[in-house]
Short mmCIF file of C-alpha atoms in Angstrom, two decimals:
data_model
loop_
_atom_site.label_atom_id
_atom_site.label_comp_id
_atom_site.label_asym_id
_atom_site.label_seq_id
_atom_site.Cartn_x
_atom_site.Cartn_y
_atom_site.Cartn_z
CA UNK A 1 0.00 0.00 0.00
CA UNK A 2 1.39 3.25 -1.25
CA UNK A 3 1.90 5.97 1.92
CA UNK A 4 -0.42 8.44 0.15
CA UNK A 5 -3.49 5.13 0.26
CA UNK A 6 -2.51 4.67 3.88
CA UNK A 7 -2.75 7.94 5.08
CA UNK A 8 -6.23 8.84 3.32
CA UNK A 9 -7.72 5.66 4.60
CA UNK A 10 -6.21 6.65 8.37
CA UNK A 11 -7.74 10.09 8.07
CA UNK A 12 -11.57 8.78 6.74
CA UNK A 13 -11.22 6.61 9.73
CA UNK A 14 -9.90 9.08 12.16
CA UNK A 15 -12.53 11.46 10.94
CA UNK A 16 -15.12 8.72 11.27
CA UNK A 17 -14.10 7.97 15.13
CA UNK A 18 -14.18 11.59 15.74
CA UNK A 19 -18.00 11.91 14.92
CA UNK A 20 -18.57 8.58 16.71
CA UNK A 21 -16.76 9.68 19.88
CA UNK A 22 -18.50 12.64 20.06
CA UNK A 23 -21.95 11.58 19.24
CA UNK A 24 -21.96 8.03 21.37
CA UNK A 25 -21.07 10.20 24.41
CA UNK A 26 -23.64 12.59 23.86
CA UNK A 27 -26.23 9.86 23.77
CA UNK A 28 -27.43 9.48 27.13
CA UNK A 29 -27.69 13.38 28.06
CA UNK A 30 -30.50 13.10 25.55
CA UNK A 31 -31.90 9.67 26.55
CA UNK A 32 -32.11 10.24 29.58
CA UNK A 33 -35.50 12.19 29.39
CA UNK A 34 -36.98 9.13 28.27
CA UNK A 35 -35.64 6.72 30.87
CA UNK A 36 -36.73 9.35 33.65
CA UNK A 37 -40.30 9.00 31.95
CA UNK A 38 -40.08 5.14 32.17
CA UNK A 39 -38.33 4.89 35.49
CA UNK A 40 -39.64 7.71 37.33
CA UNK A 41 -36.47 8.73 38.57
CA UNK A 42 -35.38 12.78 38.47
CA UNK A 43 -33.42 14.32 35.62
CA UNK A 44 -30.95 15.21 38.40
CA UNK A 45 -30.59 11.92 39.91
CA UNK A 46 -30.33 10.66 36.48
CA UNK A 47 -27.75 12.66 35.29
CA UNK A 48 -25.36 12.18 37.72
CA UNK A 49 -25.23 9.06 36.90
CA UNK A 50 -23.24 10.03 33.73
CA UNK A 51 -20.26 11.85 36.17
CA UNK A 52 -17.70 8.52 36.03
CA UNK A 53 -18.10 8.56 31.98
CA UNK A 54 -17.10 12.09 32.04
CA UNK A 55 -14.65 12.27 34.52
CA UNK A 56 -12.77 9.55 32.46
CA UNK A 57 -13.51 11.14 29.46
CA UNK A 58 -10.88 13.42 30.84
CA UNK A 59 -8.38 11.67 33.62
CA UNK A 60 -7.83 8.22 30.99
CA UNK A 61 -6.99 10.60 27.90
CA UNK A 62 -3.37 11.37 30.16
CA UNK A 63 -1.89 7.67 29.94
CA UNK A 64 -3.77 7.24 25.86
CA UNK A 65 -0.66 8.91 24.68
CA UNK A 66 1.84 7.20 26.18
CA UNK A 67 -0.18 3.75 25.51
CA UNK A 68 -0.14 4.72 21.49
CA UNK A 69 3.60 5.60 21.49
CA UNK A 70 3.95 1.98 22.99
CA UNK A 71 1.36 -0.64 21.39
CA UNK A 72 0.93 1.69 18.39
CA UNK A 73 -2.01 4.39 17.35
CA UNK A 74 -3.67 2.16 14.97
CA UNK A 75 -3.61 -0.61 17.58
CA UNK A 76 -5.35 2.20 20.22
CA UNK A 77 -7.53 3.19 17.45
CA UNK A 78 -8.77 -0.50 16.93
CA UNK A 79 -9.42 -0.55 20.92
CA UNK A 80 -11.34 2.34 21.02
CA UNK A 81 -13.82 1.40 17.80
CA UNK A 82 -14.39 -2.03 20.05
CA UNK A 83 -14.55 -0.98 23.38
CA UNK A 84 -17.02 1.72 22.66
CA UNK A 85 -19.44 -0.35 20.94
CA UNK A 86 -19.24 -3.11 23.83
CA UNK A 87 -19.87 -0.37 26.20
CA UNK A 88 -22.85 0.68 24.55
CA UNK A 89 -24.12 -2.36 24.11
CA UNK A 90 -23.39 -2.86 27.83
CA UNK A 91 -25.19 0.69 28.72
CA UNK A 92 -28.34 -0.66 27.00
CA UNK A 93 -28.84 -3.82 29.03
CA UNK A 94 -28.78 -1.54 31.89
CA UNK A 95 -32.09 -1.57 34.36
CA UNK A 96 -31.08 -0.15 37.62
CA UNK A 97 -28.90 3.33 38.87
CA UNK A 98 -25.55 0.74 39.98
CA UNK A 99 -25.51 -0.40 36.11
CA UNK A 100 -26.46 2.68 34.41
CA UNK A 101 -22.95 4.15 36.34
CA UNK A 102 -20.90 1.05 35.60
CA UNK A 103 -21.42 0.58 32.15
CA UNK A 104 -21.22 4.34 31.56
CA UNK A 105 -17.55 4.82 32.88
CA UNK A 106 -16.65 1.79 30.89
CA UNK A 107 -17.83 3.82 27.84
CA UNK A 108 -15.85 6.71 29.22
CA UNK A 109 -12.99 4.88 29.48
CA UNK A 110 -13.35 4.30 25.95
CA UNK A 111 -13.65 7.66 24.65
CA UNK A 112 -10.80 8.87 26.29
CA UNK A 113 -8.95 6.92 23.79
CA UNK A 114 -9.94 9.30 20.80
CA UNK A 115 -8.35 12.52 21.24
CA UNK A 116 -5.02 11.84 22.30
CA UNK A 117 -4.61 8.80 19.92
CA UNK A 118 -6.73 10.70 16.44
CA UNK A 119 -5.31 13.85 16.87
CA UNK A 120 -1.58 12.50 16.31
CA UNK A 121 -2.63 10.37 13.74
CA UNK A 122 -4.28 13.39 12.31
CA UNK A 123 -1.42 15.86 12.65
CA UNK A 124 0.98 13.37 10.95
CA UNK A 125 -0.98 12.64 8.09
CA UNK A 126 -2.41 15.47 7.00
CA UNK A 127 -2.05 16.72 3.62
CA UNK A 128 -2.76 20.63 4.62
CA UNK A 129 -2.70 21.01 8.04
CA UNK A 130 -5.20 23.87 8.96
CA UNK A 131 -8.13 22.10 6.49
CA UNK A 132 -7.74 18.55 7.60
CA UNK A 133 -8.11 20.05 11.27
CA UNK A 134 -11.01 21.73 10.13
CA UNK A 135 -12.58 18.88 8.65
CA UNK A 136 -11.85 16.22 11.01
CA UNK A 137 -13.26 19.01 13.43
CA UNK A 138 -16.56 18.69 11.60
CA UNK A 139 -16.56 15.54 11.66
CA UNK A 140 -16.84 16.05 15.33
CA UNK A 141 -19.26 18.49 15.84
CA UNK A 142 -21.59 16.37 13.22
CA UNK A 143 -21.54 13.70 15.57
CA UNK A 144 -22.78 15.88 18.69
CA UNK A 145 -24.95 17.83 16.53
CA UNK A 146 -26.50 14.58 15.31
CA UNK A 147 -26.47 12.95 18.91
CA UNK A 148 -29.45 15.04 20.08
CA UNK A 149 -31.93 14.65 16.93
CA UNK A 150 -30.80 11.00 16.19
CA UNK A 151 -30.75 9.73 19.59
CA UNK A 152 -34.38 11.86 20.40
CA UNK A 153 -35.73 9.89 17.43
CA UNK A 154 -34.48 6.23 17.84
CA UNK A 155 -35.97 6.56 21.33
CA UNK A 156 -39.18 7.79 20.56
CA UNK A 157 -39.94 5.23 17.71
CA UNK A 158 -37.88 2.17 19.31
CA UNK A 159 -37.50 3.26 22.99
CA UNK A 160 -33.91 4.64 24.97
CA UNK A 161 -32.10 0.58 24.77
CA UNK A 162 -32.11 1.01 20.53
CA UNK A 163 -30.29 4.20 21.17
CA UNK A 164 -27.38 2.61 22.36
CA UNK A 165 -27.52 -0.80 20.60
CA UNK A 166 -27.56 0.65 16.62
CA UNK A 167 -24.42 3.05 17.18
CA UNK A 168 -22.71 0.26 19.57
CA UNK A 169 -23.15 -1.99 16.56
CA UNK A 170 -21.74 0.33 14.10
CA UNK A 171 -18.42 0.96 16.17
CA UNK A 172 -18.14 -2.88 16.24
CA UNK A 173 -18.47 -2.81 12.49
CA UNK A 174 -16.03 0.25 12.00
CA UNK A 175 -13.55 -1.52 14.03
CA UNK A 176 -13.60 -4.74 11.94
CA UNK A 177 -13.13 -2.27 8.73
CA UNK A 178 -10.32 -0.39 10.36
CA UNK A 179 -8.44 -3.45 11.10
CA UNK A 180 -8.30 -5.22 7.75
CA UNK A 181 -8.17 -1.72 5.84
CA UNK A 182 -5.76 0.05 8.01
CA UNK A 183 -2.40 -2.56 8.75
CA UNK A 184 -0.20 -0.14 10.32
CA UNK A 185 0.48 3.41 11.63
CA UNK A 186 2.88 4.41 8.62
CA UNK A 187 5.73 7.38 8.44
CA UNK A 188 4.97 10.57 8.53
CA UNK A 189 5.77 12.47 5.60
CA UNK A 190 7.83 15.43 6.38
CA UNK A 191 7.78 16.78 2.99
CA UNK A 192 4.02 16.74 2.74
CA UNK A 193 2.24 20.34 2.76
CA UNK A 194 0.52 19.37 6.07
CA UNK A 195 3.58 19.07 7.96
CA UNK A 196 3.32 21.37 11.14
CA UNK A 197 5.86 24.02 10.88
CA UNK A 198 7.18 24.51 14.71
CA UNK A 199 7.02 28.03 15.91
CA UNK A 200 9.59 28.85 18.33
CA UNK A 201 8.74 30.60 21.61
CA UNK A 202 10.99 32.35 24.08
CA UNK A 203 8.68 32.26 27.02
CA UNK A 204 7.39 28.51 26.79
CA UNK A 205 6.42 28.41 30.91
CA UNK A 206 3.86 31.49 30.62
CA UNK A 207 2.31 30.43 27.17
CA UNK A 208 1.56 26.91 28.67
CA UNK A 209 0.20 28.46 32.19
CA UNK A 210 -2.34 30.51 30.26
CA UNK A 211 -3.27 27.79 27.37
CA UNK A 212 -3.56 25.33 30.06
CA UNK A 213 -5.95 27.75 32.04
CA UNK A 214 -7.52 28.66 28.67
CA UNK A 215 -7.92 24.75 28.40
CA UNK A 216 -9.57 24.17 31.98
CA UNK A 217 -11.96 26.67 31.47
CA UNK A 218 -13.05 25.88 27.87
CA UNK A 219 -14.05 22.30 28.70
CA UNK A 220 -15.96 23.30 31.76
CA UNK A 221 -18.10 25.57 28.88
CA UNK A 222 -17.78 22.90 26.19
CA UNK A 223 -19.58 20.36 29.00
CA UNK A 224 -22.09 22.65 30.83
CA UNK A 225 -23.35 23.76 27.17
CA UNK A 226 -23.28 20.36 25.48
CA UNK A 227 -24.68 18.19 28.15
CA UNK A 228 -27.29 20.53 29.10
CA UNK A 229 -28.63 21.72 25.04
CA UNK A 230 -31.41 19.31 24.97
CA UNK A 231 -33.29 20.21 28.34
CA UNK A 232 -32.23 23.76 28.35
CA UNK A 233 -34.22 23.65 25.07
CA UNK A 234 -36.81 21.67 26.26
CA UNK A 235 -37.45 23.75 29.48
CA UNK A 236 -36.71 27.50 28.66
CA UNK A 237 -37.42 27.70 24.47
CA UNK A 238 -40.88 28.37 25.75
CA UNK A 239 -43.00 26.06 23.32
CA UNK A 240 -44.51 22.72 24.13
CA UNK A 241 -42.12 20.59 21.94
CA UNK A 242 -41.95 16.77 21.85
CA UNK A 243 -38.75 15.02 22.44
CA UNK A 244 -37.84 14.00 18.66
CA UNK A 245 -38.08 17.43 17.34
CA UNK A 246 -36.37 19.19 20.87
CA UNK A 247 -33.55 17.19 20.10
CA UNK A 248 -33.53 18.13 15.98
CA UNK A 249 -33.04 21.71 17.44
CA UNK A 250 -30.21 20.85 19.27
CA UNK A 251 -28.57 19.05 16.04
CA UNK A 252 -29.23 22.42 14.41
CA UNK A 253 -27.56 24.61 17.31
CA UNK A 254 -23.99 22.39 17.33
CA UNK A 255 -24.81 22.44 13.27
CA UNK A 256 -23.50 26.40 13.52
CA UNK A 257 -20.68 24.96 15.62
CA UNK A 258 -19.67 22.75 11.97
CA UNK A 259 -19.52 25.92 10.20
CA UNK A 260 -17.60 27.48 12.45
CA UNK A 261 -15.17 24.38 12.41
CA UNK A 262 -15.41 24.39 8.92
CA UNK A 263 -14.04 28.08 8.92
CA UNK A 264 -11.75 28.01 11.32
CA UNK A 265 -9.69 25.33 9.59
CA UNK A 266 -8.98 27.52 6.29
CA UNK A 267 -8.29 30.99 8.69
CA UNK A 268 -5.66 28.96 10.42
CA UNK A 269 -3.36 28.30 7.41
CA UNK A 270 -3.93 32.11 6.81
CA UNK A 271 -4.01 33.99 10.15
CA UNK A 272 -1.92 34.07 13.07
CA UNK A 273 -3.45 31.31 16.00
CA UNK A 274 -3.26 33.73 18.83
CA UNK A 275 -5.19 36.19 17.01
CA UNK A 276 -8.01 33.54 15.99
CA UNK A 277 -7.55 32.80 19.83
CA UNK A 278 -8.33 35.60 21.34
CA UNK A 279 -11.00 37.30 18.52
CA UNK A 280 -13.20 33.87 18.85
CA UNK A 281 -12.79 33.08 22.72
CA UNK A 282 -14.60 36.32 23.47
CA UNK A 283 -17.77 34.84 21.50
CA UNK A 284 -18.21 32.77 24.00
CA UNK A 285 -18.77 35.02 27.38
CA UNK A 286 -21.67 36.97 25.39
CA UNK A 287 -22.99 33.93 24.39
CA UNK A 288 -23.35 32.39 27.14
CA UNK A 289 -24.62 36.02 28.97
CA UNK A 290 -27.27 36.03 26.14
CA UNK A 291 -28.47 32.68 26.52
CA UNK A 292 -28.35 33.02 30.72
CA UNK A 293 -30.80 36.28 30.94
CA UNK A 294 -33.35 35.59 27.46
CA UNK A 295 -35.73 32.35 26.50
CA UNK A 296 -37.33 31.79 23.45
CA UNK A 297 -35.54 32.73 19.90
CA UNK A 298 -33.01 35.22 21.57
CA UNK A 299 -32.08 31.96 23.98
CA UNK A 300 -31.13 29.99 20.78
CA UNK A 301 -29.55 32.97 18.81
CA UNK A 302 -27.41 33.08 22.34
CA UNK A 303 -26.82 29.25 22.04
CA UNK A 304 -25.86 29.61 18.27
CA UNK A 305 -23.20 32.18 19.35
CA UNK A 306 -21.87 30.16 21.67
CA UNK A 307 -21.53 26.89 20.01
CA UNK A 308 -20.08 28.79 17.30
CA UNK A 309 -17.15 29.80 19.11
CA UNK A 310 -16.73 26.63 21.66
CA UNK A 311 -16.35 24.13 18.36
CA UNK A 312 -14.61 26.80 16.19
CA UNK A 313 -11.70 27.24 19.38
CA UNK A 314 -11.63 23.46 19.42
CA UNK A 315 -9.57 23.93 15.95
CA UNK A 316 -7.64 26.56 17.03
CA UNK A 317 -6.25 25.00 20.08
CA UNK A 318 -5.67 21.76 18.47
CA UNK A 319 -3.59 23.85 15.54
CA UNK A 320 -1.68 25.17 18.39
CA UNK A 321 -0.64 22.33 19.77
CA UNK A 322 0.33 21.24 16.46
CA UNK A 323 2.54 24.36 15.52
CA UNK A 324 4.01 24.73 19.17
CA UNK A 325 5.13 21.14 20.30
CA UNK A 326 7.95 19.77 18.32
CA UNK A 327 6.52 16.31 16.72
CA UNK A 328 8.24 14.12 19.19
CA UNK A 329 6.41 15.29 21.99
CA UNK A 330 2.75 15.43 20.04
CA UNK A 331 0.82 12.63 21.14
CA UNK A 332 1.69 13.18 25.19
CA UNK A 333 1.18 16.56 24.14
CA UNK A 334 -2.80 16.16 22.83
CA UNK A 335 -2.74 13.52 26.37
CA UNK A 336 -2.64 16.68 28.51
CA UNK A 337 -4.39 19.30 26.58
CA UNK A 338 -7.77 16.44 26.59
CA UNK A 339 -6.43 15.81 30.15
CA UNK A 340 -6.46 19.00 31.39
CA UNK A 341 -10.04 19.89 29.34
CA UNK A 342 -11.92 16.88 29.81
CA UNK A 343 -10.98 15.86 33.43
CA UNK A 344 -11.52 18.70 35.71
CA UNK A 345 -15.01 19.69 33.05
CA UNK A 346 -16.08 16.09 34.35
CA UNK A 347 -16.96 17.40 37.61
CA UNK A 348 -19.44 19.85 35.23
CA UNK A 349 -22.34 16.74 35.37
CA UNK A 350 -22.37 16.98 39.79
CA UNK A 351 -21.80 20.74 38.85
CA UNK A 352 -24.78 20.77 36.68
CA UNK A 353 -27.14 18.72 38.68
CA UNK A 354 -26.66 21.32 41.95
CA UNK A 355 -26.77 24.27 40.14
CA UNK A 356 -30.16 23.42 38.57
CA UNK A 357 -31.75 22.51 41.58
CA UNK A 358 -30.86 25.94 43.30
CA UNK A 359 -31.56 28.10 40.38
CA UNK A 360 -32.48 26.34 36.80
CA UNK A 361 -30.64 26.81 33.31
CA UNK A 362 -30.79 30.63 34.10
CA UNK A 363 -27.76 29.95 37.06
CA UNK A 364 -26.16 26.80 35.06
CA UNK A 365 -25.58 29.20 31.86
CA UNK A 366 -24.66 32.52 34.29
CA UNK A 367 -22.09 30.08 35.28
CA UNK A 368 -20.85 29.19 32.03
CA UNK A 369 -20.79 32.37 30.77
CA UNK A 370 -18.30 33.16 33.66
CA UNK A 371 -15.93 30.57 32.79
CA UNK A 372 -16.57 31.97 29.34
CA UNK A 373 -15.08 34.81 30.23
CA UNK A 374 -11.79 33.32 32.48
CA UNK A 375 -10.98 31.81 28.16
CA UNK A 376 -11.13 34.92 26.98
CA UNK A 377 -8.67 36.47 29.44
CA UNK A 378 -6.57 33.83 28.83
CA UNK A 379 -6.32 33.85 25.52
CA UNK A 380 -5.79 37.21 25.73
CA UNK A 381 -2.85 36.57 28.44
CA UNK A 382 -1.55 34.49 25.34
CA UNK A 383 -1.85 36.76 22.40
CA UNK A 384 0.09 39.14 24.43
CA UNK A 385 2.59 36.81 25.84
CA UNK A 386 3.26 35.03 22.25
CA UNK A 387 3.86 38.41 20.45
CA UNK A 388 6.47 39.35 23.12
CA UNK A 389 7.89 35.74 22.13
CA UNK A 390 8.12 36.70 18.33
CA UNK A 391 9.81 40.53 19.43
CA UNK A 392 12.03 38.77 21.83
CA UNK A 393 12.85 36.07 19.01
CA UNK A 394 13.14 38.23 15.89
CA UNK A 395 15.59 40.52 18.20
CA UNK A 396 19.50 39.62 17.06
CA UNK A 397 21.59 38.63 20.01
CA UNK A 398 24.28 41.24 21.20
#
């Protein structure tokens, strides 16, 4: 197989697990409104349930990287396709609370093998950096836009358990594919277009404080906003919606966050990445503010704003890791920027759960808009910090 065949088929798949990994986690935040109808159990009680998958969304993405650089990516890649359609299988023969937990950190588990594992195999071969970010990116956002609508429709026509079961079955099937398609990882190809040019920084320490605060803050956004779409929809859009087309709304709010993707993938072969940082992180804040103090069709213009700039940074920070960590150090690299994002926003489903019982979706999107606002400083911390690394680095030495 020719390296130019290997990497294409690597990148459909890597795209492919992208939507999957998105959209399989995003399952139960929907479904969930239809077990609470059949079990009687609260949305709050329900949704805790969900804190273990999301927690190791985050904490197993650290030790993916180091797994991949040992037993190989397409070898972690092949694990993940597997394990995440046992898990949903496994999530669908649940009954009771204890199961419904188990089986949904197993599927966590799972998904924390995605990010850390794609995005190297991404980085190394693409054929034009900034658009194959872009479009894996999509392929993403697809797959939580999707999540909402599809899963809101297989329940209400086959109930919650089919939910689980069709996707779980096409991961299985995906994995088979990937194995006999895919054989190896391959070379990168440093003379390829989409080889990530390093930028070199003379303040390293301060640019990783803020992007890793940047980082914290974004996934607590990225999880309040996501997790909550569907009933923040369903409680405060103010119409009496059923559950199939409440969740098609939601696929058409994260479908702004694809364009935005989309976008941001051509602007970052064009356009500085701290200055795509720092103009799109301050989307988010207003966004959120919007959303927090309005219902009805200024609620999802607020919504739109901010999905636009939560899945449009997604890009940009992954670009940055890209052009800022020397090649070697990638995939550990992507292990602590999911790490840092994913773990500590686990804590957003307990998070979520209290703040709606004190004060509704108004308090749980106040309180994303603040950490809304803690990205934007930081990425302004950055901008400025990274152009005092370019004077200090153009500057000849005495």
């Amino acid at each position: 197989m020719s390296p130019e065949t290997l990497s294409k088929r690597t990148l459909l798949f890597v795209n492919a697990a992208h939507a999957l990994d998105h959209f399989v986690l995003l399952i139960y935040p929907t479904a969930v409104i239809a077990i609470a109808a059949q079990t009687g159990l609260s949305y709050a009680e329900l949704i805790g349930l969900a804190t273990g998958a999301f927690v190791a969304f985050g904490l197993c993405s650290l030790p993916m990287g180091w797994l991949s650089d040992r037993f190989g990516r397409r070898n972690m890649l092949a694990v993940f396709f597997v394990g995440y359609g046992l898990s949903c299988l496994g999530v669908a023969s649940a009954s009771q609370p204890a199961a419904f937990a188990g089986w949904l950190l197993v599927l966590g588990v799972a998904s924390a093998i995605y990010h850390p594992v794609g995005s190297t195999m991404l980085v190394s071969h693409a054929s034009q950096l900034g658009r194959d970010l872009g479009v894996n990116a999509v392929w993403g956002n697809l797959g939580a836009a999707s999540a909402a609508g599809v899963t809101a429709l297989i329940a209400a026509s086959l109930g919650w358990r089919a939910a689980f079961v069709l996707p779980g079955l096409i991961c299985l099937a995906l994995g088979i594919a990937f194995l006999i398609l895919v054989p190896g990882d391959g070379e990168p190809h440093g003379s390829r277009s989409g080889k990530a040019e390093l930028i070199p920084l003379s303040r390293p320490a301060a640019l990783l404080v803020v992007f890793a605060i940047a980082i914290i803050a974004g996934g607590m956004t990225f999880n309040l906003t996501t997790i909550a779409l569907p009933k923040i929809l369903d409680e405060r859009l103010g119409l009496e919606l059923p559950l199939a087309l409440t969740g098609s709304l939601a696929t058409l709010v994260f479908v702004f966050g694809a364009g935005a993707q989309w976008l941001m993938g051509r602007l970052v072969d064009r356009y500085t990445l701290p200055a795509l940082f720092v103009g799109l992180a301050l989307l988010q804040p207003i966004g959120l503010a919007i959303a927090a103090a309005t219902q009805g069709v200024t609620l999802l213009l607020g919504l739109v704003l901010t999905m636009t700039a939560i899945y449009g940074q997604v890009v940009v920070n992954d670009a940055m890791v890209a052009r800022y960590v020397p090649a070697q150090h990638r995939a550990k690299a992507f292990s602590v920027r999911y790490f840092l994002g994913f773990t500590v926003s686990g804590f957003v489903v307990p998070m979520l759960a209290v703040l709606y019982a004190r004060g509704g979706f108004g308090l749980v999107l106040g309180a994303a808009a603040v950490f809304g606002l803690i990205v934007w400083c930081a990425a302004l911390a950055f901008y400025i910090l990274a152009q005092d690394s370019r004077t200090q680095a153009a500057t000849p030495a005495e």
